[in-house]
Coordinates of C-alpha atoms in Angstrom, one line a residue:
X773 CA 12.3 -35.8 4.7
X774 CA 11.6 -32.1 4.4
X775 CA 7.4 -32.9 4.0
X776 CA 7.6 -35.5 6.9
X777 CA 8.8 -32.6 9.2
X778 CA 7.0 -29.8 7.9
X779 CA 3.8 -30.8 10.0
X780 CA 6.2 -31.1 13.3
X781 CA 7.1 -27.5 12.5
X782 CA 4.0 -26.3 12.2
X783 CA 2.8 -28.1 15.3
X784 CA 6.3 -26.7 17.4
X785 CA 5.2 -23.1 16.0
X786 CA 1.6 -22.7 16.7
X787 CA 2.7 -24.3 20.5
X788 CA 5.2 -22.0 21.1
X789 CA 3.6 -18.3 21.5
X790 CA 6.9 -16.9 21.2
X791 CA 7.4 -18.3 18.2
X792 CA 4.2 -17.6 16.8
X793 CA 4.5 -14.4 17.4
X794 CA 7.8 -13.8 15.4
X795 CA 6.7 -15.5 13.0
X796 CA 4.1 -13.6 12.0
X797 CA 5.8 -10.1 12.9
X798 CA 8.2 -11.8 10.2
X799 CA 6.1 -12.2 7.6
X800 CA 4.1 -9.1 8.2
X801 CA 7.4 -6.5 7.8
X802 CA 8.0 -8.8 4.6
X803 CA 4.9 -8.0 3.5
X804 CA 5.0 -4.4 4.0
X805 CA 8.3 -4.2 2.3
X806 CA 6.5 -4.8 -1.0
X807 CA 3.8 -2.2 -0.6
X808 CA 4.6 1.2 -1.4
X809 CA 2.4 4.1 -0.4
X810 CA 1.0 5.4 -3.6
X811 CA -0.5 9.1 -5.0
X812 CA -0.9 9.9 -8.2
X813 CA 0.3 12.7 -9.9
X814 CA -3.2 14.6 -10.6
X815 CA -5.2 15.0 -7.7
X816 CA -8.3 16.8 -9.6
X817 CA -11.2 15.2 -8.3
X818 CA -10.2 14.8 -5.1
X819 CA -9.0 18.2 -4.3
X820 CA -12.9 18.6 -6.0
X821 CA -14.5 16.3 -3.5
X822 CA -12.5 17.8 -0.5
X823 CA -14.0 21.5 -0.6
X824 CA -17.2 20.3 0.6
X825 CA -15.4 18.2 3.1
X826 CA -15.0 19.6 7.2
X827 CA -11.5 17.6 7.2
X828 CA -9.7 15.7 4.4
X829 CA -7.5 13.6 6.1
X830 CA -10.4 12.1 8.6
X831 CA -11.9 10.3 5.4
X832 CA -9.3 10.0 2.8
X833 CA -8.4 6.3 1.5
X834 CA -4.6 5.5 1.6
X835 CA -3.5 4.4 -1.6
X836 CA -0.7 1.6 -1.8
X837 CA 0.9 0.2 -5.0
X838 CA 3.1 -3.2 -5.4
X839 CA 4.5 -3.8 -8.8
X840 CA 4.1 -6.2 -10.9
X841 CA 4.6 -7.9 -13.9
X842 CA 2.2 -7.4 -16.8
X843 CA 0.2 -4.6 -18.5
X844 CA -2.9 -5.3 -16.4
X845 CA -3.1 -3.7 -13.3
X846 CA -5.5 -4.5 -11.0
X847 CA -7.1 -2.3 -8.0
X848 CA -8.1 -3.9 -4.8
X849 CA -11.5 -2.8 -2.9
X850 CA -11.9 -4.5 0.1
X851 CA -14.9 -5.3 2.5
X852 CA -15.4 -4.1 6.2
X853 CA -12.3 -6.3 7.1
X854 CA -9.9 -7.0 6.8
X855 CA -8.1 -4.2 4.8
X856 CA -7.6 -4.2 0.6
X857 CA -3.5 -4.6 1.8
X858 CA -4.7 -8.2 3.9
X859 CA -7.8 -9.8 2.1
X860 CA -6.3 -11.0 -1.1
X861 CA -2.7 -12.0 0.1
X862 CA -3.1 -15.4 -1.1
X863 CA -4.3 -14.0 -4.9
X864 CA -1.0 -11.3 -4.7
X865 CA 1.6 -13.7 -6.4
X866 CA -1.5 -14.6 -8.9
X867 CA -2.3 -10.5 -9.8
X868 CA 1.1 -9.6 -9.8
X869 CA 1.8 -11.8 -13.2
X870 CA -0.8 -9.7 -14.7
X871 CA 0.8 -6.1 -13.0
X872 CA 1.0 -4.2 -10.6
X873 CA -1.7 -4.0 -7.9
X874 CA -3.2 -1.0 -6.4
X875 CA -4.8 -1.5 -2.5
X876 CA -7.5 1.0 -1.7
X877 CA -7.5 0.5 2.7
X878 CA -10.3 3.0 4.0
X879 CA -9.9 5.5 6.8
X880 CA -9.8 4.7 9.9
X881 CA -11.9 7.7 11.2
X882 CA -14.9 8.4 9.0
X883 CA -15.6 7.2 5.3
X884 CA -17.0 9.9 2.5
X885 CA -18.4 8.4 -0.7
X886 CA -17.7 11.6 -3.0
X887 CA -14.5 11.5 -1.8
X888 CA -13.4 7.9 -2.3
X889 CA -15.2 7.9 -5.4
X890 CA -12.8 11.5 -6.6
X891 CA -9.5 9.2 -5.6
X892 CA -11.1 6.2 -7.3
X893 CA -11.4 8.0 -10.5
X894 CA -8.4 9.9 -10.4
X895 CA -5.9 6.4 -9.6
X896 CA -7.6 5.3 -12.9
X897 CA -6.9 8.3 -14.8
X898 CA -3.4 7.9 -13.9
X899 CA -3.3 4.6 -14.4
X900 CA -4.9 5.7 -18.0
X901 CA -2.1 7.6 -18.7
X902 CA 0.7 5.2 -18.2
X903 CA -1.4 3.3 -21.5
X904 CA -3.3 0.6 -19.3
X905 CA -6.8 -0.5 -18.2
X906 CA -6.9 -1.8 -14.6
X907 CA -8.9 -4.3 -13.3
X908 CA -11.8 -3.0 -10.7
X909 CA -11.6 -5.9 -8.2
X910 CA -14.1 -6.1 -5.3
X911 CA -14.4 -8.3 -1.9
X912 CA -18.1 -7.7 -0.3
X913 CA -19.0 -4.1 0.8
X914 CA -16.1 -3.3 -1.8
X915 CA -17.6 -4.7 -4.4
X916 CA -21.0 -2.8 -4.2
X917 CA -18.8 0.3 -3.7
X918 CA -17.5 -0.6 -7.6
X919 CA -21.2 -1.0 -8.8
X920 CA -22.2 2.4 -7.6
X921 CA -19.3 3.8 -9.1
X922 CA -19.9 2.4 -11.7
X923 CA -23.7 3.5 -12.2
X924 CA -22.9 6.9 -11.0
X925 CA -19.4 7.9 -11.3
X926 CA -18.1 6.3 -14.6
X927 CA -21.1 7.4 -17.0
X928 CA -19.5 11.3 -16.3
X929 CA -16.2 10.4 -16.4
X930 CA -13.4 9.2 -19.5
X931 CA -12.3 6.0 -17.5
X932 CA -11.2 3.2 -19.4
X933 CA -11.5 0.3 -16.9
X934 CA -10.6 -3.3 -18.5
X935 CA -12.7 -5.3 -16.3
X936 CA -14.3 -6.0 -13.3
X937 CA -13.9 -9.3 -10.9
X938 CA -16.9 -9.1 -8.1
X939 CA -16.4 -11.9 -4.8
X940 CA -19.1 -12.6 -3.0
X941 CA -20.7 -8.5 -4.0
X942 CA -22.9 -7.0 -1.2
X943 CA -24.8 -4.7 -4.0
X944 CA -27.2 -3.3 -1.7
X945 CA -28.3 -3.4 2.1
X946 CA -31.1 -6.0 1.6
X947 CA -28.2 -8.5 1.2
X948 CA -27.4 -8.7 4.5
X949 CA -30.6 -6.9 6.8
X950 CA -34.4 -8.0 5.7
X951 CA -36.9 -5.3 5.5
X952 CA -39.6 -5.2 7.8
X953 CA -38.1 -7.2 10.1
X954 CA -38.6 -10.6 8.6
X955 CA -37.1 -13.8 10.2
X956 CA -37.5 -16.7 8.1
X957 CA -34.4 -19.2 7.8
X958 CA -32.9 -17.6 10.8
X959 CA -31.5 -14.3 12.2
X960 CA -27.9 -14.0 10.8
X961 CA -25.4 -12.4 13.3
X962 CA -24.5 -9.8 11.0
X963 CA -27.7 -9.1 10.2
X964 CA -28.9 -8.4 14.0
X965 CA -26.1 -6.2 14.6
X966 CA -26.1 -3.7 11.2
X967 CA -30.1 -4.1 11.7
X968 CA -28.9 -1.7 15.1
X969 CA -26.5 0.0 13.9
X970 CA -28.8 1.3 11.1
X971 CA -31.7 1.9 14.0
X972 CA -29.8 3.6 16.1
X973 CA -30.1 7.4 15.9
X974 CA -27.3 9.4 14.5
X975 CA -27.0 11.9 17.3
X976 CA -26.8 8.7 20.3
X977 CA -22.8 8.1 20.6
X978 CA -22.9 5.6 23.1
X979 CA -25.9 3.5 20.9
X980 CA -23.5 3.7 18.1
X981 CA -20.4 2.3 20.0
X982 CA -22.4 -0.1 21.8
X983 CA -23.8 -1.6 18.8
X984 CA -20.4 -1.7 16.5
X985 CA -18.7 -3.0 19.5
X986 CA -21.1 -6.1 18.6
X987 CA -20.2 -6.2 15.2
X988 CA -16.5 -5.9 16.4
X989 CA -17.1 -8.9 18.4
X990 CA -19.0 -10.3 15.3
X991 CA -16.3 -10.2 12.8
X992 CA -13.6 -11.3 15.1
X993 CA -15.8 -14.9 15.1
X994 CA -16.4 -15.0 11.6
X995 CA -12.0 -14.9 11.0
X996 CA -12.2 -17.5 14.4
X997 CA -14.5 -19.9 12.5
X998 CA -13.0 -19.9 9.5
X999 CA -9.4 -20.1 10.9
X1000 CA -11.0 -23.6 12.5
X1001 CA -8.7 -26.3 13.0
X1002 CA -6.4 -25.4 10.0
X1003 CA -2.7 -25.2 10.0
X1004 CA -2.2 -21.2 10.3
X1005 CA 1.2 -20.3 8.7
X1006 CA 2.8 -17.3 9.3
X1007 CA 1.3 -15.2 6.2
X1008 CA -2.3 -16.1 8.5
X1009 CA -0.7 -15.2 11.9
X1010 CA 0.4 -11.8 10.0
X1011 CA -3.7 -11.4 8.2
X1012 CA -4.8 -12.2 12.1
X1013 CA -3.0 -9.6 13.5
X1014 CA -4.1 -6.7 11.0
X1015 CA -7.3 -8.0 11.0
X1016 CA -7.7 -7.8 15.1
X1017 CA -5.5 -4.2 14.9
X1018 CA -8.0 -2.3 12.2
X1019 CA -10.5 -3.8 14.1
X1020 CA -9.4 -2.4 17.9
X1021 CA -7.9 1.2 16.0
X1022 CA -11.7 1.9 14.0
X1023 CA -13.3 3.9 15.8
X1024 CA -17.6 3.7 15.9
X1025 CA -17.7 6.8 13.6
X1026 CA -15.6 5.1 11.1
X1027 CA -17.8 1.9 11.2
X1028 CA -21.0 3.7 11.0
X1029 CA -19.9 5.8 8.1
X1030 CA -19.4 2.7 5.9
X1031 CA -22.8 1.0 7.2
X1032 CA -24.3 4.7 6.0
X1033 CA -22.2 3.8 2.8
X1034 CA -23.7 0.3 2.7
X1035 CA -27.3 1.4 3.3
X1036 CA -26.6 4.1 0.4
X1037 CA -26.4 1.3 -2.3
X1038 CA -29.3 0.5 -4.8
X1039 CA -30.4 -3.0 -5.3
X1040 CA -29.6 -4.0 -8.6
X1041 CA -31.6 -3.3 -11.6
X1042 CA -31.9 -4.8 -15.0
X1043 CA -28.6 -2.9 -16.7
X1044 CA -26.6 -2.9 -18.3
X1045 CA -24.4 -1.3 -15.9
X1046 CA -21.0 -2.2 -17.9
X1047 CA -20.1 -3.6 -21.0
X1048 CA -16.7 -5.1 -20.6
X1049 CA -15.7 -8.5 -19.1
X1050 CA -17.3 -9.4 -15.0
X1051 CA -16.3 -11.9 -13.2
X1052 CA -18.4 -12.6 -10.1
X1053 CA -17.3 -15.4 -7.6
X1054 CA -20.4 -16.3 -5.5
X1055 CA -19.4 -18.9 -2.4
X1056 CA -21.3 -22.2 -2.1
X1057 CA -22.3 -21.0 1.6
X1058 CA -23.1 -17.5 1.0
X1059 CA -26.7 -17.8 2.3
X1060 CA -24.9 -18.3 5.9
X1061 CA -24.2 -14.6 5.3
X1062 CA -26.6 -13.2 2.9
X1063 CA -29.9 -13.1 3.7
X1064 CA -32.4 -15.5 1.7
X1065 CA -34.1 -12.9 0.1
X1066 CA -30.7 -11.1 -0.8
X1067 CA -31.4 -8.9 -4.1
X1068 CA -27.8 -9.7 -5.4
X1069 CA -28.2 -13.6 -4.6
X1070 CA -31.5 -13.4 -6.8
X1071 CA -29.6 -11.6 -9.6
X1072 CA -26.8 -14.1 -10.1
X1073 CA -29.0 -17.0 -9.9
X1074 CA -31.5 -15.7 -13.0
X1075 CA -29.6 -16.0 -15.9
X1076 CA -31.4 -13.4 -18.4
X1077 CA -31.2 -10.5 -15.7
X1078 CA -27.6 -11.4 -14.9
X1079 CA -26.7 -11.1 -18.8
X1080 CA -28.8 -7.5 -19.0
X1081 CA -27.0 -6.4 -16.3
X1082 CA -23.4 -7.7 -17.2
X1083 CA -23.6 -8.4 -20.6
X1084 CA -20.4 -10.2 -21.1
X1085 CA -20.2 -11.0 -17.4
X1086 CA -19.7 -14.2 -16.1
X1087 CA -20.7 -16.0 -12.4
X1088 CA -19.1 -18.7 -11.3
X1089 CA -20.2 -21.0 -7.7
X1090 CA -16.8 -21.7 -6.0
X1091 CA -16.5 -24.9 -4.2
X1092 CA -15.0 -26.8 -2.3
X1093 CA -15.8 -30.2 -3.0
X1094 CA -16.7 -31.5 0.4
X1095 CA -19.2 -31.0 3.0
X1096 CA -16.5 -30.7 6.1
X1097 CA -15.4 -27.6 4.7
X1098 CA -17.5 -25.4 2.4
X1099 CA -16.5 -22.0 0.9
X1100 CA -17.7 -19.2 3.0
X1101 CA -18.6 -15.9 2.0
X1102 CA -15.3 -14.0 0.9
X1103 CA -13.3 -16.5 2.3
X1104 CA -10.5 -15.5 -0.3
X1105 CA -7.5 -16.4 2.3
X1106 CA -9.1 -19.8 4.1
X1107 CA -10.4 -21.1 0.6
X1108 CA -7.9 -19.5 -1.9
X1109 CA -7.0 -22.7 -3.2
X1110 CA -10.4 -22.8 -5.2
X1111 CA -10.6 -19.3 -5.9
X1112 CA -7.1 -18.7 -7.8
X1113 CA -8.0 -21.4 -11.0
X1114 CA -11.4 -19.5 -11.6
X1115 CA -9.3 -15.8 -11.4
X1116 CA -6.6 -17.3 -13.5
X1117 CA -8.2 -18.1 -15.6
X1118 CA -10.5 -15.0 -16.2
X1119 CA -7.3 -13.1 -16.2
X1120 CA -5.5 -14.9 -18.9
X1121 CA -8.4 -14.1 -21.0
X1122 CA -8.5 -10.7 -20.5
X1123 CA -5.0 -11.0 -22.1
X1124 CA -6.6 -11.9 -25.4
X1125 CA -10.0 -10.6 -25.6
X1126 CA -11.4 -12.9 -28.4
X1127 CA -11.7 -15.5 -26.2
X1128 CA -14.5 -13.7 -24.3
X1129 CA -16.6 -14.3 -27.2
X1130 CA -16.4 -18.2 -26.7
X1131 CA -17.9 -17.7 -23.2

C-alpha cells in the first residue's frame, strides 16, 4: 500500500509549490541540525598564513564537523558548487559509519591558497592528535586542490593522512580550457566561459562580472540537466536551494579567485605524489565536461603512469548501466546509487589494510 502511494506523493509535492517549498526548508533545517561549526584548537598555520593576508575573514574557509561513527574521519573538499556541506549528502549516512566528517565550504568573498592550505593542515593536525588518520576526499576543483597540497604542502609538514578518494579530479586547467584555442570535438560550455574568465584582465570589474555571470548561468544548467525528469525528493529540493543561494551570494571576486586557484594547478606528472591508498572515481561521461585532451583523463586511462603517480591507488569508471542515463561528471547526488558500492567498498578496506595488497 505504502509503495503504491509513494509515487502519488511525490507527484502531489512537486505540483504543489507550497508544498515543495516546505518540504525542502524541512529537510534543509534537518540537515543543518547535524552540522556543527568546527575550529580546531591550534590555529598555527593559519594565524601563519593570515599575516600576509589584507583581511582574514574575506578568504577564510568555514570549517563544519558532523559526528560519526568509526575511527576514520573523512574531510570533504568540494568543487565550484555546490558547497562541501551539499555535494556528498547522499554519501553522509555511508562516511558517517566510518566517523565523523569534516566539510571544508570556501568563502564566499575571495579564496587564498596559503591560507586554505594553513587551515587544511592544521584540521589534520588536530585530527592527528585525537589518534586518527582522515580521509582527504575531493569532488572536481576540490580534488586538484588535495593534489597540490599534497605536492606542496604535505612533503613540509608531519601529516598523517589515511587516504585519499579523488571524484571526477580537475588536476590542472587543461582539463577543462584547451590551450591555444583548439576546438576539436566541440566547445564545452564551461570551457567558453573560464576560457574568459581567465582572458579577462584583472583590473576590468565589469569583464569579470560579466563573464562569471555566464558561468553562474552555466552551472545553474548543468544541476537543471541533471535534475531531468527524476523524482526530486526533498533532500534535492534542499541541495537546489543551497546550490542556487551560494550561487546568487558569490560575488565575481570570489569566483575569479578560485578560477586563479584552478589555473594555479600543475598537470600531473609521473609521481609518486603519495604512497597510501587513492581512490579515483572517473564518470563514464566525463568527456562532456573535460576536454579531450584533458591531462588528468590521459593519466587515469595509462595504467603504468597512473601506478607511478599513485602507487597503491586505484581508478574505477562508474556507470550506470544504460544509455538513457549515463553518469555525469561529479554527479555524486543524481547518480549516488552507483557511486556508494565503489566508496564502500574502498572504505571497508581501509579498515584492514592487508587487503590493499590483493588489489
Amino acid at each position: 500500500m505504502r509503495a503504491a502511494l509513494m509515487p502519488l506523493v511525490e507527484r502531489t509535492i512537486r505540483r504543489n509549490q507550497v508544498v515543495l517549498k516546505v518540504t525542502g526548508k524541512a529537510t534543509a533545517m534537518l540537515r543543518n541540525l547535524s552540522l556543527k561549526p568546527y575550529t580546531p584548537k591550534r590555529r598555527t598555520r593559519e594565524f601563519t598564513a593570515a599575516n600576509a593576508l589584507p583581511s582574514l575573514h574575506a578568504v577564510r574557509t568555514t570549517i563544519f564537523r558532523e559526528k560519526g561513527e568509526g575511527t576514520i574521519p573523512t574531510i570533504v573538499i568540494a568543487g565550484f558548487v555546490p558547497d562541501a556541506t551539499e555535494v556528498i549528502e547522499f554519501q553522509r549516512p555511508l562516511l558517517k559509519e566510518f566517523g565523523s566528517i569534516y566539510y571544508l565550504n570556501y568563502p564566499r568573498t575571495g579564496f587564498s591558497l596559503p591560507l586554505f592550505f594553513a587551515q587544511l593542515a592544521d584540521l589534520v593536525v588536530e585530527i592527528n592528535r585525537q589518534g586518527e588518520r582522515p580521509v582527504l576526499f575531493g569532488v572536481s576543483f576540490g580534488a586538484g586542490l588535495i593534489v597540490k597540497f599534497m605536492r606542496e604542502a604535505f612533503p613540509h609538514e608531519k601529516l598523517q593522512i589515511r587516504g585519499i578518494s579523488l571524484v571526477s579530479p580537475v588536476l590542472c586547467k587543461d582539463d577543462l580550457v584547451r590551450p591555444g584555442g583548439e576546438k576539436g570535438g566541440g566547445v564545452r560550455m564551461l570551457e567558453s566561459n573560464l576560457r574568459r574568465i581567465l582572458q579577462a584582465r584583472s583590473d576590468d570589474k565589469s569583464g569579470i562580472e560579466r563573464q562569471i555571470e555566464r558561468a553562474r548561468r552555466g552551472f545553474v544548467g548543468l544541476f537543471e540537466a541533471g535534475a531531468g525528469n527524476r523524482r526530486l525528493t526533498g533532500r534535492h529540493l534542499a541541495i537546489r536551494k543551497k546550490i542556487f543561494d551560494v550561487l546568487e551570494k558569490t560575488p565575481a571576486i570570489g569566483g575569479y579567485e578560485r578560477v586563479l586557484a584552478l589555473q594555479s594547478f600543475q598537470e600531473p606528472g609521473d609521481g609518486p605524489l603519495f604512497g597510501g591508498p587513492v581512490l579515483t572515481l572517473l564518470a563514464e561521461a566525463e568527456e562532456n565536461l573535460l576536454v579531450p585532451s584533458s591531462p588528468t583523463l590521459a593519466l587515469c586511462r595509462d595504467r603504468e603512469r597512473f601506478s607511478r603517480f599513485f602507487p597503491h591507488g586505484i581508478c574505477r569508471r562508474v556507470s550506470s548501466g544504460t544509455d538513457d542515463d549515463p553518469v555525469a561528471h561529479a554527479s555524486l547526488i543524481f547518480h549516488h546509487q552507483y557511486y556508494n558500492p565503489l566508496l564502500a567498498s574502498w572504505y571497508n578496506r581501509l579498515t584492514a589494510p592487508k587487503l590493499f595488497a590483493a588489489i
